[in-house]
XYZ file of N, CA and C in Angstrom:
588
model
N 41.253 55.635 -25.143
C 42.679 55.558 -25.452
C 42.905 55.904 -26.919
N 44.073 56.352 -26.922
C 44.439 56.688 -28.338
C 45.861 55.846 -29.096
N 46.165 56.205 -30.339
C 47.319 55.121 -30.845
C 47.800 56.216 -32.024
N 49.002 56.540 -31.513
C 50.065 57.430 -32.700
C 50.990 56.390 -33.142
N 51.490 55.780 -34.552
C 52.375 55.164 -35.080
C 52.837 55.861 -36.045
N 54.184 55.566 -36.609
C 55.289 56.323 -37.536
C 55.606 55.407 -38.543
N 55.731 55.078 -39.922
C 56.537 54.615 -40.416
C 57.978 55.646 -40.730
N 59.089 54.817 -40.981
C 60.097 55.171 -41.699
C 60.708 54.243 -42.704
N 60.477 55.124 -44.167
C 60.839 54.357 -45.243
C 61.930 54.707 -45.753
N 62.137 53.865 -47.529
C 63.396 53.801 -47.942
C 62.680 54.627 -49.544
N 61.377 54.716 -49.319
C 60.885 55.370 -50.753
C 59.366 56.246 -50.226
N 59.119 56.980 -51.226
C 58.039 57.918 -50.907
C 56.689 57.384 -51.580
N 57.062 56.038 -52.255
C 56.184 55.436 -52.982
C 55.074 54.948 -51.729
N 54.284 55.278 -51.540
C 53.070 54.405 -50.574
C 52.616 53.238 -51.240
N 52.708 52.945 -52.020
C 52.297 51.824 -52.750
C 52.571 50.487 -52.933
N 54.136 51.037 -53.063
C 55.544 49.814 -53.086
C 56.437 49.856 -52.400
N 56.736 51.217 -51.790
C 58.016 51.509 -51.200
C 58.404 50.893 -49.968
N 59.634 50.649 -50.164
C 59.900 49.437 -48.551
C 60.080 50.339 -47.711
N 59.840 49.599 -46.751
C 59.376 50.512 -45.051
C 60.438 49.728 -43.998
N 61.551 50.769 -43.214
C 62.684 50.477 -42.469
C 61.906 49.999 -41.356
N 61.051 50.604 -40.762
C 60.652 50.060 -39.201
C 58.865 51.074 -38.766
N 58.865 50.235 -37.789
C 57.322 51.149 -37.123
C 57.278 50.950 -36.060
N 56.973 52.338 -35.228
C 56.984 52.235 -34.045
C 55.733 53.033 -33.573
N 55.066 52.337 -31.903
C 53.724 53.087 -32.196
C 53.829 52.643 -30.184
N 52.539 53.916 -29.846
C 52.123 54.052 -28.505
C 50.853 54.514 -28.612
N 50.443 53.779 -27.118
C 49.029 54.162 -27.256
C 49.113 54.705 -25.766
N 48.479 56.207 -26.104
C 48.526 57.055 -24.454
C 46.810 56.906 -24.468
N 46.929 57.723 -23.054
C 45.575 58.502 -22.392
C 45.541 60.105 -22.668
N 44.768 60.598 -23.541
C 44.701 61.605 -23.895
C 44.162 62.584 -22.427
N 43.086 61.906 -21.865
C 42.800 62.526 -20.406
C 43.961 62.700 -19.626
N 45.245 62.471 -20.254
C 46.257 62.600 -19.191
C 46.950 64.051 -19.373
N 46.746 64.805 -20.437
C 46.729 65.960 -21.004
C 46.897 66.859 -19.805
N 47.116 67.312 -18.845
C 47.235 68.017 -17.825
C 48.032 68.540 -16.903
N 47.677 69.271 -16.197
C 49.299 69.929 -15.282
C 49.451 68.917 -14.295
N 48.295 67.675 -13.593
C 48.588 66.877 -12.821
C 49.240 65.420 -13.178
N 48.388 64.745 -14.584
C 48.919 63.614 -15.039
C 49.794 63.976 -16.464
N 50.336 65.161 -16.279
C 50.743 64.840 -17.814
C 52.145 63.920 -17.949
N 52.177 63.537 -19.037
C 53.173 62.594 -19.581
C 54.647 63.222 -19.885
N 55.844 62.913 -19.527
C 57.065 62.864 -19.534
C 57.837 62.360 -20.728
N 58.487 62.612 -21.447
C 58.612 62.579 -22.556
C 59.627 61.044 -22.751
N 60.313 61.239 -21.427
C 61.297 59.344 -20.785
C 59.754 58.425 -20.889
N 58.531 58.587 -20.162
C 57.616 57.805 -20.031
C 57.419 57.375 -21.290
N 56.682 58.188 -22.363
C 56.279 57.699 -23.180
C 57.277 57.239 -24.325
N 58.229 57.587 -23.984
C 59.561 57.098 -25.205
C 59.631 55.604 -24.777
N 59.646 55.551 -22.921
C 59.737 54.043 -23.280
C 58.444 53.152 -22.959
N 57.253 53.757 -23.304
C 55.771 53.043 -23.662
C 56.006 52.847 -25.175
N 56.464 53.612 -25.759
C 56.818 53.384 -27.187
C 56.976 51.734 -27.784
N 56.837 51.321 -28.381
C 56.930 50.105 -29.116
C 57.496 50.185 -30.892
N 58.110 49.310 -31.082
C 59.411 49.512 -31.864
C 59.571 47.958 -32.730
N 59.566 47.990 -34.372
C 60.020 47.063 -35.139
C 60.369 47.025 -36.100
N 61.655 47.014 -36.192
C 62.617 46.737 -38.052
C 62.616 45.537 -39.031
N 62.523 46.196 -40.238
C 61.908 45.525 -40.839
C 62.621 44.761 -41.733
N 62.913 43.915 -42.353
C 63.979 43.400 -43.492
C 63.867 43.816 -44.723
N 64.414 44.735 -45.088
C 64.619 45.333 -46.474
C 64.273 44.690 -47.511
N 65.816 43.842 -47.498
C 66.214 43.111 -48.935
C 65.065 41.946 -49.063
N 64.247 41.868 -48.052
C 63.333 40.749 -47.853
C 62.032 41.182 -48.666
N 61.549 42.185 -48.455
C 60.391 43.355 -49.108
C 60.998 43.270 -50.691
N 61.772 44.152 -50.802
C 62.304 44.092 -52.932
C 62.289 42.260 -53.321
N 62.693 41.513 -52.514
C 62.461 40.103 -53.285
C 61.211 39.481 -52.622
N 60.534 39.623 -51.849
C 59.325 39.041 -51.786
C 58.167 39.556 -52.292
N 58.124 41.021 -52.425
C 56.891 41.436 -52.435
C 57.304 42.675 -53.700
N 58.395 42.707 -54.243
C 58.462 43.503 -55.390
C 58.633 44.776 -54.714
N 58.641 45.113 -53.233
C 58.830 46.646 -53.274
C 60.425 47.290 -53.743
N 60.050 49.028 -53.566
C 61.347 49.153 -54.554
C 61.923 50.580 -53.263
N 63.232 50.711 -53.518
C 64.187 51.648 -52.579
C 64.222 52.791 -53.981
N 63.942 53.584 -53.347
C 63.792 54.864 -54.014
C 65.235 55.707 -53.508
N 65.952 56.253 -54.810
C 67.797 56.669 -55.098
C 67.690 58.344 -53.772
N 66.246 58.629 -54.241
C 66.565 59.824 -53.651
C 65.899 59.852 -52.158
N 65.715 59.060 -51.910
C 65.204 59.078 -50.224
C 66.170 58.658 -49.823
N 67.070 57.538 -50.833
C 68.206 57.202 -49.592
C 68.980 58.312 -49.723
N 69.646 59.510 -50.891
C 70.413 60.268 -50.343
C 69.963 61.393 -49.633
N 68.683 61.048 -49.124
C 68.172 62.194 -47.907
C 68.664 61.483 -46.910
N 68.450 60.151 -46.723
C 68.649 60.030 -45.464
C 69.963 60.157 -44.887
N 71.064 59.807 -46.335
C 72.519 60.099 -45.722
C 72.151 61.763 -45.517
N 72.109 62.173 -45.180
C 71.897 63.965 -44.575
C 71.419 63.818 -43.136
N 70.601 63.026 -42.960
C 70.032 62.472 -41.341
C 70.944 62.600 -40.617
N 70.678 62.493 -39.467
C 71.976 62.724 -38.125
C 72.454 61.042 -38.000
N 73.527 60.680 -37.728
C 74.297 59.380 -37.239
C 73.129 58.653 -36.674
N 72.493 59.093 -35.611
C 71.901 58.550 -34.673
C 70.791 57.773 -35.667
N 70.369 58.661 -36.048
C 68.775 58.043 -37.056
C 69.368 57.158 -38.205
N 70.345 57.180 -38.840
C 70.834 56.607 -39.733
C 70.919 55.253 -39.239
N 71.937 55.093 -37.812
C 72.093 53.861 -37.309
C 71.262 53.068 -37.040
N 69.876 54.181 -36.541
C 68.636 53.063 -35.753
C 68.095 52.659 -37.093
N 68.211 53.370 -38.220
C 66.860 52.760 -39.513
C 67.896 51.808 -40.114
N 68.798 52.640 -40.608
C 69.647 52.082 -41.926
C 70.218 50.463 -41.996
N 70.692 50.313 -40.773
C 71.860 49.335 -40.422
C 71.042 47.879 -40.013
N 71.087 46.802 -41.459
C 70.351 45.428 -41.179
C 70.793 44.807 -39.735
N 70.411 44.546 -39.394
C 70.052 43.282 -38.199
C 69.465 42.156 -38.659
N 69.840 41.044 -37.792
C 69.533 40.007 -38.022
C 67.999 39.934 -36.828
N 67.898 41.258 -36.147
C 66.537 40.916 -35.556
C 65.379 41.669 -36.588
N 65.561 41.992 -37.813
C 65.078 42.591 -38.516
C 63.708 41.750 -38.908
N 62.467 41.899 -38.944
C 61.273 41.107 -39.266
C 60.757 41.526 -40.913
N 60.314 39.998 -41.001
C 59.682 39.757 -42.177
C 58.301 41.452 -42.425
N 57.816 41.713 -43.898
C 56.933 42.450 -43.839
C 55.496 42.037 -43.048
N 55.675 40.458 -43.180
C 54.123 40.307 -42.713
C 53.493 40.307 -41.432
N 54.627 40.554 -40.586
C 55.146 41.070 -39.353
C 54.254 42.644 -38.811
N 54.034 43.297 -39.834
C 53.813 44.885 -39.614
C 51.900 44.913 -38.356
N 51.172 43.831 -39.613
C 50.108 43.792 -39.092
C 49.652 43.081 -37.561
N 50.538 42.030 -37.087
C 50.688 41.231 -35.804
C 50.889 42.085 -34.953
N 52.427 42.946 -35.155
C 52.616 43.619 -33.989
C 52.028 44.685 -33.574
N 51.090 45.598 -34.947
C 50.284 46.440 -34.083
C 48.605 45.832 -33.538
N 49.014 44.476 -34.170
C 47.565 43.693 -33.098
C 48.262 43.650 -31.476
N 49.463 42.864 -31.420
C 49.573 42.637 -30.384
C 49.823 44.106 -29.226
N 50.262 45.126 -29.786
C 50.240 46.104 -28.780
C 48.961 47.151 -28.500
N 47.738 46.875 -29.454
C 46.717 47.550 -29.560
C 45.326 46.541 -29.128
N 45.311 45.463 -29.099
C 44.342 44.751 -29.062
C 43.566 44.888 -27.726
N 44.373 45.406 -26.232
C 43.656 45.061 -25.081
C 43.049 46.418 -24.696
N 42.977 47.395 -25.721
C 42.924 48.963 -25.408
C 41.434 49.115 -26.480
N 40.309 49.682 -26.419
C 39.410 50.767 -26.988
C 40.055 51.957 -27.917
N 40.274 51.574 -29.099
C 40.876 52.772 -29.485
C 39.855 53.769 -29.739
N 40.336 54.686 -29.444
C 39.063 56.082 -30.161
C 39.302 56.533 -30.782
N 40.561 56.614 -31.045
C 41.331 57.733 -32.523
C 42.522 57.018 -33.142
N 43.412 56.964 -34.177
C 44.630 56.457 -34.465
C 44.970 57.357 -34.891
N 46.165 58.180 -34.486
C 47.000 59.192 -34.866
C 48.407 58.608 -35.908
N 48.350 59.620 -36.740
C 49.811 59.680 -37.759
C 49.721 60.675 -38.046
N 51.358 61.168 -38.861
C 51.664 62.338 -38.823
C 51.004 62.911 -39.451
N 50.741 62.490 -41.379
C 49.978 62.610 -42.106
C 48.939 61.575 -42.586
N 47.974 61.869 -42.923
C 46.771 60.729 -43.665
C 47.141 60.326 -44.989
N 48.099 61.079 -45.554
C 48.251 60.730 -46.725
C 49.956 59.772 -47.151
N 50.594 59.503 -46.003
C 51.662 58.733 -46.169
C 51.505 57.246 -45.366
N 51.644 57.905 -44.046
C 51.712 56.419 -43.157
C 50.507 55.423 -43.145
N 49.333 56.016 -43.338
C 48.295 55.184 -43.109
C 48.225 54.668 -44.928
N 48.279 55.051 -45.756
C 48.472 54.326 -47.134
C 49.412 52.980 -46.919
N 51.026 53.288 -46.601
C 51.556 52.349 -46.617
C 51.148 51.397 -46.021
N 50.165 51.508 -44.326
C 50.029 50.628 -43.976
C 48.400 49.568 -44.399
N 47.808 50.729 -45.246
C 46.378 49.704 -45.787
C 47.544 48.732 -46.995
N 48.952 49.247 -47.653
C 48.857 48.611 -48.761
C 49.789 47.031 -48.125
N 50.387 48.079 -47.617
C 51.062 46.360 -46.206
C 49.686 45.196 -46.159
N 48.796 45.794 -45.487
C 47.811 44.832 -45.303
C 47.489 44.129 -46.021
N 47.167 44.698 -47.676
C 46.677 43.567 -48.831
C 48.113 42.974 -49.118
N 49.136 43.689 -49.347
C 50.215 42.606 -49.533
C 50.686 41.583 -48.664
N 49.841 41.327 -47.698
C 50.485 40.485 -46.392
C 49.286 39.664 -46.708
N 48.121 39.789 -47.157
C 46.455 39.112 -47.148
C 45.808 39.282 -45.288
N 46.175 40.605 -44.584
C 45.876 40.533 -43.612
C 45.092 42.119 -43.645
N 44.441 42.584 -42.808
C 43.721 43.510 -41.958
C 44.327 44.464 -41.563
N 44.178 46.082 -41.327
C 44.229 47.303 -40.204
C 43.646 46.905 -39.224
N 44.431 46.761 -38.010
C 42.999 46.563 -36.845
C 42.949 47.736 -36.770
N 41.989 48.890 -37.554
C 41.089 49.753 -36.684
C 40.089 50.299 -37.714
N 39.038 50.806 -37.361
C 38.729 51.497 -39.004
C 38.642 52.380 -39.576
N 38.474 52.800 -40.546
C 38.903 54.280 -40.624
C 38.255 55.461 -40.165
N 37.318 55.450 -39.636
C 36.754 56.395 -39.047
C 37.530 56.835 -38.081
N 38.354 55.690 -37.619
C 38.731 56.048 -36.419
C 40.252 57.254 -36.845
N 40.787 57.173 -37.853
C 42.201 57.732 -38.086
C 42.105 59.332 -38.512
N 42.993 59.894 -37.512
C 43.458 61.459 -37.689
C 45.110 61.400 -37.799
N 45.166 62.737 -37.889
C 46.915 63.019 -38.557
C 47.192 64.439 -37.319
N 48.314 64.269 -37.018
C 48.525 65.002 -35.781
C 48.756 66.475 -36.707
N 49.737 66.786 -37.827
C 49.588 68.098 -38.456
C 48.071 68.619 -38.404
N 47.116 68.342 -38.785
C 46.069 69.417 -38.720
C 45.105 69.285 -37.089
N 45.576 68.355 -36.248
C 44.929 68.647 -35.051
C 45.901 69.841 -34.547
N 47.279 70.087 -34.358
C 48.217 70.736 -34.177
C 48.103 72.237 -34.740
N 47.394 72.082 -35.741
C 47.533 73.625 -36.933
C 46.108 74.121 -36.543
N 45.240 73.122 -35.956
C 43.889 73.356 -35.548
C 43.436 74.121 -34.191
N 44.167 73.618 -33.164
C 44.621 73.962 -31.778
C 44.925 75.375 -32.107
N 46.258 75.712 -32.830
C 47.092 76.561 -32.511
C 46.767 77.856 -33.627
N 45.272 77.809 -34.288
C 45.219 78.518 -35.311
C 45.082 79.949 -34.719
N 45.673 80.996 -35.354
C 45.950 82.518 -35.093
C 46.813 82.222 -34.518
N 47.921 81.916 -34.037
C 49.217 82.115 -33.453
C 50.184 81.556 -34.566
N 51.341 81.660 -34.473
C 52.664 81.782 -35.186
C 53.152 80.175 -34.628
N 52.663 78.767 -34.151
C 53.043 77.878 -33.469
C 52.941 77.039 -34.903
N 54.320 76.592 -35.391
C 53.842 75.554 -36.428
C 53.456 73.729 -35.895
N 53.205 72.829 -36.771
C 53.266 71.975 -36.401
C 54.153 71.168 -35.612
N 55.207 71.144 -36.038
C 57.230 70.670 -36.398
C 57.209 70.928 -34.993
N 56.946 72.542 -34.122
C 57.807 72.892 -32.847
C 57.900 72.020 -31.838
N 58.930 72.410 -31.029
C 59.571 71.409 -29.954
C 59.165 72.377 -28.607
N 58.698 71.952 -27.739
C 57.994 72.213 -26.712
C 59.207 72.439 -25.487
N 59.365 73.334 -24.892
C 60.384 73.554 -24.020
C 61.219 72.634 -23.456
N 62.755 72.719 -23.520
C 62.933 71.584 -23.021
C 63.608 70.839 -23.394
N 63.053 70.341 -25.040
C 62.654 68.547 -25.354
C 63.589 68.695 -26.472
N 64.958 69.706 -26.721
C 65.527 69.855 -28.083
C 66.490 68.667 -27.722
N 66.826 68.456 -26.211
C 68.286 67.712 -26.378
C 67.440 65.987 -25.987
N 66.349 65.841 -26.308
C 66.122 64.321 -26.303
C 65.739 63.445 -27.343
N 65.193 64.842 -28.561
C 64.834 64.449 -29.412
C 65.742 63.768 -30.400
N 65.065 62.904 -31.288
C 66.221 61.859 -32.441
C 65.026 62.448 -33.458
N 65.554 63.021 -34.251
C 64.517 63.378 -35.771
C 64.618 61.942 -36.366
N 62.958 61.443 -37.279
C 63.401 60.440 -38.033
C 63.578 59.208 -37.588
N 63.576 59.112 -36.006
C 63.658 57.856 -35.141
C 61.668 57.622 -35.032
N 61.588 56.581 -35.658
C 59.958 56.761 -35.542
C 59.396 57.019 -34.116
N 59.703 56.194 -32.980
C 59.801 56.288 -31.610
C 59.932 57.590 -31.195
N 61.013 58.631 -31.621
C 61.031 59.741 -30.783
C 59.971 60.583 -31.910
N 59.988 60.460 -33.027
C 58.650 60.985 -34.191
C 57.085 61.101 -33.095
N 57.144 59.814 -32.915
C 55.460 59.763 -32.341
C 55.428 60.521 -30.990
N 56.379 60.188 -30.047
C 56.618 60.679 -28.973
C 56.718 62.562 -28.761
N 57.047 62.935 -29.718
C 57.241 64.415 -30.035
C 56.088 64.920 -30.552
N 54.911 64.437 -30.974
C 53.724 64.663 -31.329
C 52.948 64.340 -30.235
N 53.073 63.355 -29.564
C 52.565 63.641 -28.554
C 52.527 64.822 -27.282
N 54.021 64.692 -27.386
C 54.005 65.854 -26.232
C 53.873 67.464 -27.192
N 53.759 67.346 -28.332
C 53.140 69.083 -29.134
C 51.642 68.654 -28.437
N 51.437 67.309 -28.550
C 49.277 68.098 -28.072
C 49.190 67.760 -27.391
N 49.710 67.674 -26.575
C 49.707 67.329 -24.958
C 50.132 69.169 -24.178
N 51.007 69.600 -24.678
C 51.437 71.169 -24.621
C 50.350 72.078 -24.804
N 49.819 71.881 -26.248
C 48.888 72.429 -26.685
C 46.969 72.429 -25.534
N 47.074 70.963 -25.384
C 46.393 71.067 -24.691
C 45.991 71.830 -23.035
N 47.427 71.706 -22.664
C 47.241 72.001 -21.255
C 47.525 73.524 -21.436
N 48.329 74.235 -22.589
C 48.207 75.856 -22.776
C 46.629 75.969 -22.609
N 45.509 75.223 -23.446
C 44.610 75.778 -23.653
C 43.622 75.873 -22.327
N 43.531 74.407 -21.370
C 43.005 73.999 -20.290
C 42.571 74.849 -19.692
């Protein structure tokens, strides 16, 4: 089994920067195929999903909201704005980050942990860990980044990472971590069964 998760933040800082929510799934890569492959409704709602409390992060733990990520995100579509931006009172503490990907990863063998890049999401989440005094459950051997399996697959052709796989333009939410991971999945899931 495998495990793709997304953060979406409020700064580009990996270090300090507060983090809106994370959402993460763990597929069957053997499902890659013209018989079991995965549906893009399926895995959106295998998806797993948690927001985070902002103002809770800058006064507990010193992280900081960075001026120019938030006026990227006002550029975002409504949709993504609403799911990150907008506090809730179901919004969870930071120390929260490390539990819930125990509790949705713990009964599975992981073999790989997918993110988009190695150099954003998986930082924030080793620095989550020491600021919480808790653990990654996985180790690093185990972690890849879906851009260069994607650029790897598809090398000599004109297919960038980013593309949207037939179909899948009117389901997608850019920026929704949930439909983020879910859309990487189904690029190497595509990729795969082109190649099969």
């Amino acid at each position: 089994m495998e495990l793709i998760f997304d953060f979406e933040t409020l700064s580009t800082d990996r270090v300090n920067g507060v983090v809106l929510s994370l959402a993460a799934l763990v597929y069957d890569p053997t499902r890659f195929n013209e018989k079991q492959q995965y549906s893009y409704t399926e895995l959106l709602e295998s998806s797993r999903f948690i927001k985070f409390n902002a103002a809770d992060q800058v006064k507990s733990y010193n992280r900081k909201i960075d001026q120019d990520t938030l006026k990227w995100w006002g550029q975002q579509s409504k949709d993504a704005q609403q799911s990150q931006l907008q506090p809730s009172e179901k919004d969870q503490p930071l120390s929260e980050c490390i539990p819930f990907l125990n509790k949705h990863t713990q009964q599975y063998s992981l073999d790989k942990v997918f993110s988009r890049g190695n150099t954003f999401d998986n930082i924030f989440l080793d620095y989550i860990a020491m600021d919480t005094n808790q653990v990654v459950p996985w180790p690093h051997w185990a972690v890849r980044d879906t851009r260069s399996y994607i650029e790897g697959i598809a090398f000599g052709t004109d297919i960038k990472n980013g593309f949207i796989p037939d179909g899948l333009d009117e389901f997608f939410v850019a920026h929704d971590p949930q439909h983020d991971i879910v859309m990487d999945v189904m690029r190497m899931q595509t990729l795969a069964i082109a190649l099969g």
